[in-house]
């Protein structure tokens, strides 16, 4: 049976664009997969602990050699990994924080790199999983802008996910989300560009599912 893992990582619950877009993606996915199932995890509301030494060592020690703290850490790791192993597809709502991904997502990404579960003898085991990031950022980072190349999420993610074999990675982006809200940006009169960017992101999700439906 087909299964979607839906993650969110914005600290905002009201007004988050990345959450709205990931929810739109999940709705479209449900419509396209009537028999499918979805697991939802909110990495901001219910953050995973950072990968510490107990959690790391638990992945390389035999079960009988683990301390109780290592065993507890391993159980959380297995819960998070099982959610991913069950999925054919993942969608992640992801804001830009200080030019990179939220640390809540980094904690998740550190948990899923586990020899024997997501990495085998020949490398990452999750080549069948496709992942879409619905991203939001306050400023403009497009070609020719002063901050072109300053958004470090995609370059990092494209490398980081290969550790577990995921190479089917897509980004559906909206930007200029602070065009009206930020006193520094408001005089630039970018409200229409903000609206267009969001409309384009919704349209990109709809186009993706229309394309899949046409190919089915
Ligand atoms: C802690 C923090 C750091 C941020 N850093 C950046 C940044 O580096 N660049 C940027 O363009 N916007 C930045 N923003 C703005 C967010 O990317 C923007 O509000 C985005 O819409 C957040 O995603 P959301 O709408 O899903 O909550 C930051 C916001 C917060 C709260």
CSV table of C-alpha atoms and ligand atoms in Angstrom, one decimal:
chain,number,residue,atom,x,y,z
A,1,UNK,CA,0.0,0.0,0.0
A,2,UNK,CA,1.2,3.5,-0.8
A,3,UNK,CA,2.2,5.7,2.1
A,4,UNK,CA,3.0,9.4,2.6
A,5,UNK,CA,5.1,10.8,5.4
A,6,UNK,CA,4.2,14.4,6.0
A,7,UNK,CA,6.6,16.5,8.1
A,8,UNK,CA,6.4,20.2,9.0
A,9,UNK,CA,9.1,22.3,10.6
A,10,UNK,CA,7.9,25.9,10.8
A,11,UNK,CA,7.8,27.4,14.3
A,12,UNK,CA,4.7,29.2,13.2
A,13,UNK,CA,1.3,27.5,13.4
A,14,UNK,CA,-0.6,30.6,12.1
A,15,UNK,CA,0.3,32.0,8.7
A,16,UNK,CA,3.0,29.6,7.9
A,17,UNK,CA,3.4,29.3,4.1
A,18,UNK,CA,5.5,26.1,4.2
A,19,UNK,CA,2.8,24.4,6.3
A,20,UNK,CA,0.0,25.6,3.9
A,21,UNK,CA,1.9,24.3,0.9
A,22,UNK,CA,2.8,20.9,2.5
A,23,UNK,CA,-0.9,20.5,3.5
A,24,UNK,CA,-1.9,21.3,-0.1
A,25,UNK,CA,0.6,18.7,-1.3
A,26,UNK,CA,-0.8,16.1,1.2
A,27,UNK,CA,-4.4,16.8,0.1
A,28,UNK,CA,-3.5,16.4,-3.5
A,29,UNK,CA,-1.6,13.2,-2.6
A,30,UNK,CA,-4.6,11.8,-0.8
A,31,UNK,CA,-6.9,12.6,-3.8
A,32,UNK,CA,-4.4,10.8,-6.1
A,33,UNK,CA,-4.0,7.8,-3.8
A,34,UNK,CA,-7.5,7.0,-2.4
A,35,UNK,CA,-6.2,3.8,-0.7
A,36,UNK,CA,-3.1,5.4,0.6
A,37,UNK,CA,-2.2,6.2,4.2
A,38,UNK,CA,-0.4,9.2,5.8
A,39,UNK,CA,1.7,9.7,8.9
A,40,UNK,CA,2.1,13.2,10.1
A,41,UNK,CA,4.9,14.5,12.3
A,42,UNK,CA,5.3,18.1,13.5
A,43,UNK,CA,9.0,18.6,14.1
A,44,UNK,CA,8.5,22.1,15.5
A,45,UNK,CA,5.6,21.3,17.9
A,46,UNK,CA,7.2,18.0,19.0
A,47,UNK,CA,10.9,18.4,18.4
A,48,UNK,CA,13.2,15.4,18.4
A,49,UNK,CA,16.3,15.6,20.6
A,50,UNK,CA,19.5,16.4,18.9
A,51,UNK,CA,21.7,13.4,18.1
A,52,UNK,CA,23.8,12.9,21.2
A,53,UNK,CA,26.4,10.3,22.0
A,54,UNK,CA,23.9,7.9,23.5
A,55,UNK,CA,21.8,8.0,20.3
A,56,UNK,CA,24.9,7.7,18.1
A,57,UNK,CA,26.5,4.9,20.0
A,58,UNK,CA,23.3,2.9,20.2
A,59,UNK,CA,23.4,2.6,16.4
A,60,UNK,CA,26.8,0.9,16.5
A,61,UNK,CA,26.5,-1.3,19.6
A,62,UNK,CA,24.8,-4.7,19.9
A,63,UNK,CA,21.5,-4.5,21.8
A,64,UNK,CA,22.9,-6.4,24.8
A,65,UNK,CA,25.8,-3.9,25.1
A,66,UNK,CA,23.6,-0.8,25.2
A,67,UNK,CA,23.1,1.2,28.5
A,68,UNK,CA,19.5,1.9,29.4
A,69,UNK,CA,19.9,5.5,28.1
A,70,UNK,CA,21.3,4.2,24.8
A,71,UNK,CA,18.5,1.7,24.5
A,72,UNK,CA,15.9,4.5,25.1
A,73,UNK,CA,17.6,6.6,22.4
A,74,UNK,CA,17.6,3.7,20.0
A,75,UNK,CA,13.9,3.2,20.5
A,76,UNK,CA,13.2,6.8,19.5
A,77,UNK,CA,15.5,6.4,16.5
A,78,UNK,CA,13.6,3.3,15.4
A,79,UNK,CA,10.3,5.0,15.7
A,80,UNK,CA,11.4,7.8,13.5
A,81,UNK,CA,13.2,5.5,11.0
A,82,UNK,CA,10.1,3.2,10.8
A,83,UNK,CA,8.0,6.1,9.8
A,84,UNK,CA,10.4,6.8,6.9
A,85,UNK,CA,10.8,3.1,5.9
A,86,UNK,CA,7.0,2.8,5.6
A,87,UNK,CA,6.8,5.7,3.2
A,88,UNK,CA,7.1,5.7,-0.6
A,89,UNK,CA,6.9,9.5,-0.6
A,90,UNK,CA,7.7,12.3,1.9
A,91,UNK,CA,6.7,15.9,1.9
A,92,UNK,CA,8.4,18.4,4.2
A,93,UNK,CA,7.2,22.0,4.9
A,94,UNK,CA,10.4,23.9,5.5
A,95,UNK,CA,11.1,27.6,6.3
A,96,UNK,CA,14.4,29.3,5.8
A,97,UNK,CA,16.0,30.2,9.1
A,98,UNK,CA,19.3,32.1,9.1
A,99,UNK,CA,20.1,31.0,5.6
A,100,UNK,CA,19.6,27.3,6.3
A,101,UNK,CA,17.1,24.6,7.4
A,102,UNK,CA,15.4,24.7,10.8
A,103,UNK,CA,17.4,22.8,13.5
A,104,UNK,CA,14.3,20.7,14.2
A,105,UNK,CA,14.7,19.2,10.7
A,106,UNK,CA,18.4,18.8,11.1
A,107,UNK,CA,17.7,16.7,14.2
A,108,UNK,CA,15.3,14.5,12.1
A,109,UNK,CA,17.9,14.2,9.3
A,110,UNK,CA,20.6,13.1,11.8
A,111,UNK,CA,18.2,10.4,13.2
A,112,UNK,CA,17.5,8.7,9.9
A,113,UNK,CA,21.2,7.9,9.1
A,114,UNK,CA,21.4,4.4,10.7
A,115,UNK,CA,23.6,1.6,9.5
A,116,UNK,CA,21.6,-1.6,9.1
A,117,UNK,CA,18.3,0.3,8.8
A,118,UNK,CA,18.7,3.0,6.2
A,119,UNK,CA,22.2,2.2,5.1
A,120,UNK,CA,23.3,-1.3,3.8
A,121,UNK,CA,26.6,-2.7,2.7
A,122,UNK,CA,26.3,-1.0,-0.7
A,123,UNK,CA,25.1,2.4,0.5
A,124,UNK,CA,21.7,4.0,1.2
A,125,UNK,CA,18.6,1.8,1.1
A,126,UNK,CA,15.9,4.4,0.4
A,127,UNK,CA,16.4,4.8,-3.4
A,128,UNK,CA,12.6,4.1,-3.8
A,129,UNK,CA,11.6,7.1,-1.7
A,130,UNK,CA,10.8,10.5,-3.4
A,131,UNK,CA,10.8,13.6,-1.3
A,132,UNK,CA,9.3,17.1,-1.9
A,133,UNK,CA,10.2,20.2,0.2
A,134,UNK,CA,7.6,22.9,0.2
A,135,UNK,CA,9.8,25.8,1.2
A,136,UNK,CA,9.2,29.4,2.3
A,137,UNK,CA,11.6,32.3,2.8
A,138,UNK,CA,11.2,35.9,3.8
A,139,UNK,CA,13.4,37.6,1.2
A,140,UNK,CA,14.1,37.2,-2.5
A,141,UNK,CA,17.0,35.0,-3.6
A,142,UNK,CA,16.4,34.6,-7.3
A,143,UNK,CA,18.9,34.8,-10.1
A,144,UNK,CA,20.6,38.2,-10.2
A,145,UNK,CA,19.5,39.3,-6.7
A,146,UNK,CA,22.2,40.3,-4.2
A,147,UNK,CA,21.4,37.1,-2.1
A,148,UNK,CA,21.4,34.6,-5.0
A,149,UNK,CA,23.1,31.5,-3.6
A,150,UNK,CA,22.6,32.4,0.1
A,151,UNK,CA,19.8,29.9,0.6
A,152,UNK,CA,21.8,26.8,1.7
A,153,UNK,CA,18.9,24.4,2.2
A,154,UNK,CA,18.7,22.8,-1.2
A,155,UNK,CA,22.5,22.4,-1.7
A,156,UNK,CA,22.8,20.7,1.7
A,157,UNK,CA,19.7,18.6,1.3
A,158,UNK,CA,20.7,17.2,-2.1
A,159,UNK,CA,24.0,16.0,-0.5
A,160,UNK,CA,22.7,14.9,2.9
A,161,UNK,CA,19.8,12.7,1.6
A,162,UNK,CA,22.2,10.7,-0.6
A,163,UNK,CA,23.5,9.2,2.7
A,164,UNK,CA,20.3,7.1,2.8
A,165,UNK,CA,20.0,6.7,-0.9
A,166,UNK,CA,17.3,9.4,-1.6
A,167,UNK,CA,18.0,11.1,-4.9
A,168,UNK,CA,14.5,11.9,-6.1
A,169,UNK,CA,14.3,15.3,-4.4
A,170,UNK,CA,12.0,18.2,-5.4
A,171,UNK,CA,11.7,21.8,-4.1
A,172,UNK,CA,8.5,23.8,-4.4
A,173,UNK,CA,9.4,27.2,-3.2
A,174,UNK,CA,7.7,30.4,-2.2
A,175,UNK,CA,9.6,33.5,-1.3
A,176,UNK,CA,9.2,37.2,-0.4
A,177,UNK,CA,6.9,36.1,2.4
A,178,UNK,CA,8.0,39.2,4.5
A,179,UNK,CA,7.4,41.6,1.6
A,180,UNK,CA,4.5,43.3,3.5
A,181,UNK,CA,5.3,42.2,7.0
A,182,UNK,CA,9.0,43.4,7.3
A,183,UNK,CA,9.4,47.2,7.8
A,184,UNK,CA,12.7,46.9,5.8
A,185,UNK,CA,11.0,45.3,2.8
A,186,UNK,CA,7.6,47.1,2.9
A,187,UNK,CA,8.9,50.2,1.0
A,188,UNK,CA,10.1,48.0,-1.9
A,189,UNK,CA,6.5,47.3,-2.8
A,190,UNK,CA,6.9,43.6,-3.5
A,191,UNK,CA,3.4,42.6,-2.3
A,192,UNK,CA,2.3,41.5,-5.8
A,193,UNK,CA,5.5,39.5,-6.2
A,194,UNK,CA,4.9,37.8,-2.9
A,195,UNK,CA,1.4,36.8,-4.0
A,196,UNK,CA,2.6,35.6,-7.4
A,197,UNK,CA,5.3,33.5,-5.7
A,198,UNK,CA,2.7,31.8,-3.5
A,199,UNK,CA,0.3,31.3,-6.3
A,200,UNK,CA,3.1,29.8,-8.4
A,201,UNK,CA,3.9,27.3,-5.7
A,202,UNK,CA,0.3,26.1,-5.4
A,203,UNK,CA,0.2,25.8,-9.2
A,204,UNK,CA,3.4,23.8,-9.2
A,205,UNK,CA,1.9,21.3,-6.7
A,206,UNK,CA,-1.3,21.0,-8.9
A,207,UNK,CA,0.9,20.6,-12.0
A,208,UNK,CA,2.9,17.9,-10.4
A,209,UNK,CA,-0.2,15.8,-9.6
A,210,UNK,CA,-1.8,16.5,-13.0
A,211,UNK,CA,1.4,15.3,-14.6
A,212,UNK,CA,1.4,12.1,-12.5
A,213,UNK,CA,-2.3,11.5,-13.2
A,214,UNK,CA,-1.6,11.9,-17.0
A,215,UNK,CA,1.3,9.5,-16.8
A,216,UNK,CA,-0.7,6.8,-14.8
B,1,LIG,C1,14.5,32.7,13.2
B,1,LIG,C2,14.1,33.1,11.8
B,1,LIG,C3,15.1,33.2,10.9
B,1,LIG,C4,14.9,33.6,9.6
B,1,LIG,N1,15.9,33.7,8.7
B,1,LIG,C5,15.6,34.1,7.4
B,1,LIG,C6,16.6,34.2,6.4
B,1,LIG,O1,17.8,33.9,6.7
B,1,LIG,N2,16.3,34.6,5.2
B,1,LIG,C7,15.0,34.9,4.8
B,1,LIG,O2,14.8,35.2,3.7
B,1,LIG,N3,14.0,34.8,5.7
B,1,LIG,C8,14.3,34.4,7.0
B,1,LIG,N4,13.3,34.3,7.9
B,1,LIG,C9,11.9,34.5,7.5
B,1,LIG,C10,11.2,33.2,7.2
B,1,LIG,O3,11.9,32.4,6.2
B,1,LIG,C11,9.8,33.5,6.5
B,1,LIG,O4,9.0,34.1,7.5
B,1,LIG,C12,9.1,32.2,6.1
B,1,LIG,O5,7.9,32.5,5.5
B,1,LIG,C13,9.0,31.2,7.3
B,1,LIG,O6,8.3,30.1,6.9
B,1,LIG,P1,6.7,29.8,7.3
B,1,LIG,O7,6.0,30.9,6.5
B,1,LIG,O8,6.4,28.5,6.8
B,1,LIG,O9,6.6,30.0,8.7
B,1,LIG,C14,13.5,33.9,9.2
B,1,LIG,C15,12.5,33.8,10.2
B,1,LIG,C16,12.8,33.4,11.5
B,1,LIG,C17,11.7,33.3,12.5
